[in-house]
Amino acid sequence: MAEISEVRRELALDCFLLAGKVMMESGAETYRVEDTMIRMAVSQNMMDSHCFVTPAGIMFSPSNDLPTRFVRIHGRRTDLERVARVNAVSRRLVAGQLTLQQAYEEMTEIEKNHYLFPLWLQVLAAAVASACFLILMGGGWADIPFAFLIGGIGFYIVETVLVKTRVKFFAEFIGAVAIGTLAVLVVYSGFGNDPDTIIIGSVMPLVPGLLITNAVRDMMAGHFVSGLSMGAEAFLTAFAIGAGIAIVLSF
Amino acid sequence: MNWPLEAFLSFLAAGAFGIIFNIPRKTLISCGLVGMSGWLVYRSYFLLFDDPIQATFAGAFIVAIVAHILAKTFKMPMIIFSVAGIIPLVPGSRAYNAMRNIVENDYMEAVDFAVQALMISGAIAMGLVFAEVIMQLYFKYQARRTQKKMGFTQE
């Protein structure tokens, strides 16, 4: 194994941990983060490195006699474009198309930016998805405008409450209460026909789809800590939505 | 059942979910195609055999297979393509009905719906697992074949 100078080794460690942090914060699966970091390490001649990733932090040990580094992961927010970009940079580093310095610069660039679609487009997408699900779940055509509006409003409320309070379950709960109230009001005032399908369609954009897929894939890869914690988060989110709807229906 | 309409709606819904999950812009259309194929398989299986659990399994299986193939073609992580496709299979209406029956104090009916929702969630997970295993076996087989062709035989 070639001797690596200390400066270069620190740069390499910074680079791997940054890549892992960005991927974990943007909603990648745990096993993919570990796999990416180990591949990058092997490409930099760190053959016996170990890596342990959880949704809350990343531990990375370059070898037996070097100190282990740790990064804490704070907020997580779904931004799959960032995952794809970090993945592309790491592929190019492993293939030798980028030097370590260039890879590190690209990683910091990705970390600084976010590639989210503008909020109005996300709200519009949620509204369109709600309207589509209304028909797919067997609702009537007359209810389409209500599902479109209520789905968009519900998603917007969840996003704003999430920014204000930083508590995800509370935001989902408030969003579900708003969706339920609006749907019942629309039907009660005689415009809408069927509150059930309107609620089901409008709630769809809040469903924790990414958490479900990640939990299943992590459990399969043997990462039970992350798999169970993501599964618990998915379950709690679903429970928050259900509780919000139930409160409205009980009146 | 109106096939073109359902195909179009599921395509649109999956694409919209792609925007919510913020997937890379050039994969939005393929993401919609994944959602559409999953939903059409689910619906046709459901109409043929009338079993929502098996139908969900078939839908999730197809979603994961198509997502794996697209991930190989685009050289991107597989979840980008599978998340939006999974959403239409989520047992939203059954979970809702379970919740409503609990509120109305009709617990027998509620348990019935809740168990169905749980079984369907399990079917989604099993569909993903099966597709993953099969695709891994296939990729391993393919890699060994190319290695043989190039003359590096390991055994």
Coordinates of C-alpha atoms in Angstrom, one line a residue:
Chain A
M1 CA 0.0 0.0 0.0
A2 CA 1.4 3.3 -1.0
E3 CA 2.2 5.8 1.8
I4 CA -0.3 8.7 1.8
S5 CA 0.8 12.1 3.1
E6 CA -1.1 13.4 6.0
V7 CA -2.6 16.4 4.2
R8 CA -3.9 14.3 1.4
R9 CA -5.3 11.8 3.9
E10 CA -7.2 14.5 5.8
L11 CA -8.5 15.9 2.5
A12 CA -9.7 12.4 1.5
L13 CA -11.4 11.9 4.9
D14 CA -13.1 15.3 4.6
C15 CA -14.3 14.4 1.1
F16 CA -15.7 11.0 2.1
L17 CA -17.5 12.3 5.2
L18 CA -18.9 15.3 3.2
A19 CA -20.2 12.9 0.6
G20 CA -21.8 10.7 3.2
K21 CA -23.3 13.6 5.0
V22 CA -24.9 15.2 1.9
M23 CA -26.3 11.9 0.8
M24 CA -27.8 11.0 4.2
E25 CA -29.3 14.5 4.6
S26 CA -31.0 14.3 1.2
G27 CA -32.7 10.9 1.7
A28 CA -30.4 8.2 0.4
E29 CA -30.5 4.7 1.8
T30 CA -28.0 3.9 4.5
Y31 CA -26.4 1.0 2.7
R32 CA -25.9 3.1 -0.4
V33 CA -24.0 5.8 1.7
E34 CA -21.8 3.1 3.2
D35 CA -21.1 1.5 -0.2
T36 CA -20.3 4.9 -1.7
M37 CA -17.9 5.8 1.1
I38 CA -16.1 2.5 1.0
R39 CA -15.7 2.6 -2.8
M40 CA -14.2 6.1 -2.6
A41 CA -11.9 5.0 0.2
V42 CA -10.7 1.9 -1.8
S43 CA -10.0 4.2 -4.8
Q44 CA -7.7 6.3 -2.6
N45 CA -5.7 3.3 -1.4
M46 CA -7.4 2.9 2.0
M47 CA -8.0 -0.8 1.8
D48 CA -9.1 -1.7 5.4
S49 CA -11.4 1.2 6.1
H50 CA -14.6 0.7 8.0
C51 CA -17.8 2.8 8.0
F52 CA -20.9 2.8 10.1
V53 CA -23.8 4.9 9.0
T54 CA -27.0 5.6 10.9
P55 CA -29.7 8.2 10.1
A56 CA -28.2 10.3 12.9
G57 CA -24.5 10.2 12.3
I58 CA -21.6 8.7 10.3
M59 CA -18.5 7.0 11.7
F60 CA -15.6 6.4 9.4
S61 CA -12.3 4.7 10.4
P62 CA -9.6 4.8 7.7
S63 CA -7.5 2.0 9.2
N64 CA -6.6 0.4 12.5
D65 CA -3.9 2.9 13.6
L66 CA -5.5 6.1 12.4
P67 CA -8.1 8.1 14.4
T68 CA -11.8 7.5 13.6
R69 CA -13.8 10.5 12.4
F70 CA -17.4 11.2 13.1
V71 CA -20.1 13.4 11.6
R72 CA -23.5 14.3 13.0
I73 CA -26.4 14.5 10.7
H74 CA -29.1 17.0 11.7
G75 CA -32.0 17.7 9.5
R76 CA -33.1 15.4 6.7
R77 CA -34.9 16.7 3.7
T78 CA -35.8 14.8 0.5
D79 CA -33.7 16.1 -2.4
L80 CA -32.9 13.1 -4.6
E81 CA -31.2 15.3 -7.1
R82 CA -28.4 15.9 -4.6
V83 CA -28.1 12.1 -4.1
A84 CA -27.7 11.6 -7.8
R85 CA -25.1 14.4 -8.1
V86 CA -22.9 13.1 -5.2
N87 CA -23.2 9.6 -6.7
A88 CA -22.0 10.9 -10.1
V89 CA -19.0 12.7 -8.5
S90 CA -18.0 9.5 -6.5
R91 CA -18.3 7.4 -9.7
R92 CA -16.0 9.8 -11.5
L93 CA -13.5 9.8 -8.6
V94 CA -13.5 6.0 -8.5
A95 CA -13.0 5.8 -12.3
G96 CA -10.0 8.2 -12.0
Q97 CA -11.6 11.0 -14.0
L98 CA -11.4 13.4 -11.1
T99 CA -8.6 14.1 -8.7
L100 CA -9.3 14.2 -4.9
Q101 CA -9.1 18.0 -4.9
Q102 CA -11.6 18.4 -7.7
A103 CA -13.9 15.9 -6.2
Y104 CA -13.8 17.7 -2.8
E105 CA -14.5 21.0 -4.5
E106 CA -17.5 19.6 -6.4
M107 CA -18.8 18.1 -3.1
T108 CA -18.7 21.4 -1.3
E109 CA -20.5 23.0 -4.2
I110 CA -23.3 20.4 -4.0
E111 CA -23.4 20.8 -0.2
K112 CA -23.9 24.6 -0.5
N113 CA -26.7 24.5 -3.0
H114 CA -30.0 22.8 -2.9
Y115 CA -31.7 21.7 -6.1
L116 CA -35.3 21.8 -4.9
F117 CA -38.0 22.7 -7.3
P118 CA -39.7 26.0 -6.4
L119 CA -42.4 25.7 -3.7
W120 CA -45.2 26.8 -6.1
L121 CA -44.3 24.0 -8.5
Q122 CA -44.2 21.4 -5.6
V123 CA -47.6 22.6 -4.4
L124 CA -48.9 22.4 -8.0
A125 CA -47.5 18.9 -8.3
A126 CA -49.2 17.9 -5.1
A127 CA -52.5 19.3 -6.3
V128 CA -52.2 17.4 -9.7
A129 CA -51.3 14.2 -7.9
S130 CA -54.3 14.6 -5.6
A131 CA -56.6 15.1 -8.5
C132 CA -55.2 12.0 -10.3
F133 CA -55.5 9.8 -7.2
L134 CA -59.1 10.9 -6.8
I135 CA -60.0 9.4 -10.1
L136 CA -57.7 6.4 -9.7
M137 CA -59.3 5.6 -6.3
G138 CA -62.8 5.6 -7.9
G139 CA -64.0 9.2 -7.2
G140 CA -66.3 11.1 -9.4
W141 CA -65.3 13.7 -12.0
A142 CA -67.3 16.4 -10.2
D143 CA -65.0 16.3 -7.2
I144 CA -61.8 16.9 -9.2
P145 CA -61.5 20.7 -8.5
F146 CA -61.9 20.1 -4.8
A147 CA -59.3 17.4 -4.6
F148 CA -56.9 19.6 -6.7
L149 CA -57.4 22.6 -4.3
I150 CA -57.5 20.7 -1.0
G151 CA -54.4 18.6 -1.9
G152 CA -52.4 21.7 -2.9
I153 CA -53.5 23.6 0.3
G154 CA -52.7 20.6 2.5
F155 CA -49.2 20.2 1.1
Y156 CA -48.6 23.9 1.4
I157 CA -49.7 23.9 5.0
V158 CA -47.4 21.0 5.8
E159 CA -44.4 22.7 4.2
T160 CA -44.9 26.0 6.0
V161 CA -45.6 24.5 9.4
L162 CA -42.5 22.3 8.9
V163 CA -40.3 25.3 8.2
K164 CA -41.8 27.2 11.2
T165 CA -41.8 24.4 13.8
R166 CA -39.3 21.8 12.6
V167 CA -41.4 19.0 14.0
K168 CA -42.4 16.7 11.1
F169 CA -45.2 14.8 12.9
F170 CA -46.9 18.0 14.0
A171 CA -46.8 19.4 10.5
E172 CA -48.3 16.3 9.0
F173 CA -51.0 16.3 11.7
I174 CA -52.0 19.9 11.1
G175 CA -52.0 19.3 7.3
A176 CA -54.3 16.2 7.8
V177 CA -56.6 18.2 10.0
A178 CA -56.8 21.0 7.4
I179 CA -57.5 18.5 4.6
G180 CA -60.2 16.7 6.6
T181 CA -61.9 20.0 7.6
L182 CA -61.9 21.4 4.1
A183 CA -63.2 18.2 2.5
V184 CA -66.0 17.9 5.0
L185 CA -66.9 21.6 4.6
V186 CA -66.9 21.3 0.8
V187 CA -69.3 18.4 1.0
Y188 CA -71.4 19.9 3.8
S189 CA -72.0 23.1 1.8
G190 CA -73.3 21.0 -1.1
F191 CA -70.5 21.4 -3.7
G192 CA -68.6 18.1 -3.3
N193 CA -70.2 14.7 -3.5
D194 CA -68.1 12.2 -1.6
P195 CA -65.8 13.3 1.3
D196 CA -64.1 9.9 1.5
T197 CA -62.4 9.9 -1.9
I198 CA -61.6 13.6 -1.7
I199 CA -59.8 13.0 1.6
I200 CA -58.0 9.9 0.3
G201 CA -56.8 11.7 -2.8
S202 CA -55.7 14.9 -1.0
V203 CA -53.8 13.0 1.7
M204 CA -51.7 11.0 -0.9
P205 CA -49.0 13.7 -1.3
L206 CA -48.2 13.4 2.5
V207 CA -47.7 9.6 2.3
P208 CA -44.1 8.8 3.5
G209 CA -43.2 6.8 0.3
L210 CA -39.4 7.4 0.5
L211 CA -39.2 6.3 4.1
I212 CA -41.1 3.1 3.3
T213 CA -38.8 2.2 0.4
N214 CA -35.6 3.1 2.3
A215 CA -36.7 1.1 5.3
V216 CA -37.3 -2.0 3.3
R217 CA -34.1 -1.7 1.3
D218 CA -32.0 -1.1 4.5
M219 CA -33.5 -4.0 6.3
M220 CA -32.7 -6.2 3.4
A221 CA -29.1 -5.1 3.3
G222 CA -28.8 -6.0 7.0
H223 CA -28.9 -2.5 8.4
F224 CA -31.4 -3.1 11.1
V225 CA -30.6 0.1 13.1
S226 CA -31.4 2.4 10.2
G227 CA -34.1 0.2 8.8
L228 CA -36.0 0.1 12.1
S229 CA -35.6 3.8 12.8
M230 CA -36.8 4.8 9.3
G231 CA -39.7 2.3 9.6
A232 CA -40.6 3.9 12.9
E233 CA -40.6 7.3 11.3
A234 CA -42.8 6.1 8.4
F235 CA -45.2 4.6 10.9
L236 CA -45.4 7.7 13.0
T237 CA -45.9 9.9 10.0
A238 CA -48.8 7.6 8.8
F239 CA -50.2 7.7 12.4
A240 CA -50.0 11.5 12.5
I241 CA -52.0 11.7 9.2
G242 CA -54.5 9.1 10.4
A243 CA -55.0 10.9 13.8
G244 CA -55.5 14.2 12.0
I245 CA -58.2 12.8 9.8
A246 CA -59.8 10.9 12.7
I247 CA -60.2 14.0 14.7
V248 CA -62.1 15.7 11.9
L249 CA -64.3 12.7 11.3
S250 CA -65.2 12.3 15.0
F251 CA -67.2 15.5 14.9
Chain B
M1 CA -62.0 0.2 -16.9
N2 CA -60.7 2.9 -19.1
W3 CA -57.1 1.9 -19.8
P4 CA -55.7 5.0 -21.6
L5 CA -57.2 7.3 -19.0
E6 CA -55.8 5.3 -16.0
A7 CA -52.4 5.0 -17.8
F8 CA -52.3 8.8 -18.3
L9 CA -53.4 9.6 -14.8
S10 CA -50.9 7.2 -13.1
F11 CA -48.2 8.6 -15.4
L12 CA -49.1 12.2 -14.3
A13 CA -49.4 11.2 -10.6
A14 CA -46.0 9.5 -10.6
G15 CA -44.4 12.5 -12.4
A16 CA -45.9 14.9 -9.9
F17 CA -44.5 12.8 -7.0
G18 CA -41.1 12.9 -8.8
I19 CA -41.4 16.7 -8.4
I20 CA -42.3 16.5 -4.8
F21 CA -39.3 14.2 -4.1
N22 CA -37.1 16.4 -6.2
I23 CA -35.7 13.8 -8.6
P24 CA -33.3 15.0 -11.3
R25 CA -35.2 16.8 -14.1
K26 CA -34.2 14.5 -16.9
T27 CA -35.6 11.4 -15.1
L28 CA -39.1 12.8 -14.6
I29 CA -40.6 11.1 -17.6
S30 CA -39.0 7.7 -16.9
C31 CA -40.2 8.1 -13.3
G32 CA -43.7 8.6 -14.7
L33 CA -43.3 5.5 -16.8
V34 CA -42.3 3.4 -13.8
G35 CA -45.5 4.6 -11.9
M36 CA -47.6 3.8 -14.9
S37 CA -46.3 0.3 -15.4
G38 CA -46.7 -0.5 -11.7
W39 CA -50.3 0.8 -11.6
L40 CA -51.4 -1.0 -14.8
V41 CA -49.9 -4.3 -13.6
Y42 CA -51.6 -3.8 -10.3
R43 CA -55.0 -3.0 -11.9
S44 CA -55.0 -5.7 -14.4
Y45 CA -54.0 -8.4 -11.9
F46 CA -56.7 -7.1 -9.5
L47 CA -59.3 -7.3 -12.3
L48 CA -58.2 -10.8 -13.4
F49 CA -57.9 -12.5 -10.0
D50 CA -59.6 -10.1 -7.6
D51 CA -57.0 -10.3 -4.9
P52 CA -55.6 -6.9 -3.8
I53 CA -52.7 -8.4 -1.9
Q54 CA -51.3 -10.5 -4.7
A55 CA -52.0 -7.6 -7.1
T56 CA -50.0 -5.2 -5.0
F57 CA -47.1 -7.7 -4.8
A58 CA -47.1 -7.9 -8.6
G59 CA -47.2 -4.1 -9.0
A60 CA -44.4 -3.5 -6.5
F61 CA -42.3 -6.3 -8.2
I62 CA -42.7 -4.7 -11.6
V63 CA -42.0 -1.2 -10.2
A64 CA -38.7 -2.4 -8.7
I65 CA -37.6 -4.4 -11.8
V66 CA -38.2 -1.4 -14.1
A67 CA -36.5 0.9 -11.6
H68 CA -33.5 -1.3 -11.5
I69 CA -33.2 -1.4 -15.3
L70 CA -33.6 2.4 -15.5
A71 CA -31.0 2.9 -12.7
K72 CA -28.5 0.8 -14.7
T73 CA -29.2 2.8 -17.9
F74 CA -29.0 6.2 -16.3
K75 CA -26.2 5.2 -13.9
M76 CA -28.1 6.7 -11.0
P77 CA -29.4 5.3 -7.6
M78 CA -32.4 3.0 -7.9
I79 CA -34.6 4.8 -5.3
I80 CA -34.9 7.8 -7.7
F81 CA -37.1 5.7 -9.9
S82 CA -38.8 3.4 -7.4
V83 CA -40.2 6.0 -4.8
A84 CA -42.8 7.6 -7.1
G85 CA -43.9 4.2 -8.5
I86 CA -44.6 2.8 -5.1
I87 CA -46.9 5.6 -4.0
P88 CA -50.0 4.5 -6.0
L89 CA -49.8 1.0 -4.5
V90 CA -49.9 2.3 -0.9
P91 CA -53.2 1.1 0.7
G92 CA -54.5 4.7 1.3
S93 CA -58.2 3.9 1.0
R94 CA -58.1 0.9 3.3
A95 CA -56.1 2.7 6.0
Y96 CA -58.7 5.6 5.7
N97 CA -61.6 3.2 6.0
A98 CA -60.0 1.5 9.1
M99 CA -59.6 4.9 10.7
R100 CA -63.2 6.0 9.9
N101 CA -64.6 2.8 11.3
I102 CA -62.6 3.2 14.5
V103 CA -64.1 6.7 14.9
E104 CA -67.5 5.3 14.3
N105 CA -66.9 2.6 17.0
D106 CA -67.3 -0.2 14.5
Y107 CA -64.2 -2.1 15.6
M108 CA -64.8 -5.4 13.8
E109 CA -65.0 -3.6 10.4
A110 CA -62.0 -1.5 11.4
V111 CA -59.8 -4.5 12.2
D112 CA -60.8 -6.0 8.9
F113 CA -59.6 -3.0 7.0
A114 CA -56.5 -2.5 9.1
V115 CA -55.3 -6.1 8.6
Q116 CA -55.8 -5.7 4.9
A117 CA -53.8 -2.5 4.9
L118 CA -51.1 -4.2 6.8
M119 CA -51.0 -7.2 4.5
I120 CA -50.8 -4.9 1.5
S121 CA -47.9 -2.9 3.0
G122 CA -46.2 -6.3 3.6
A123 CA -46.8 -7.2 -0.1
I124 CA -45.2 -4.0 -1.2
A125 CA -42.1 -4.8 0.9
M126 CA -42.0 -8.4 -0.4
G127 CA -42.3 -7.3 -4.0
L128 CA -39.3 -4.9 -3.6
V129 CA -37.3 -7.7 -1.9
F130 CA -38.0 -10.3 -4.6
A131 CA -37.2 -7.9 -7.4
E132 CA -34.0 -6.9 -5.7
V133 CA -32.8 -10.5 -5.3
I134 CA -33.7 -11.5 -8.8
M135 CA -32.0 -8.4 -10.3
Q136 CA -28.8 -9.1 -8.2
L137 CA -28.6 -12.7 -9.4
Y138 CA -29.1 -11.5 -13.0
F139 CA -26.4 -8.8 -12.8
K140 CA -24.0 -11.3 -11.2
Y141 CA -24.7 -13.7 -14.0
Q142 CA -24.2 -11.0 -16.6
A143 CA -20.9 -9.9 -15.1
R144 CA -19.5 -13.4 -15.0
R145 CA -20.5 -13.9 -18.7
T146 CA -18.7 -10.7 -19.8
Q147 CA -15.6 -11.7 -17.7
K148 CA -15.6 -15.1 -19.5
K149 CA -15.9 -13.4 -22.9
M150 CA -12.9 -11.2 -22.1
G151 CA -10.9 -14.1 -20.9
F152 CA -10.6 -13.6 -17.1
T153 CA -12.1 -16.8 -15.7
Q154 CA -11.8 -16.8 -12.0
E155 CA -12.7 -20.4 -11.2

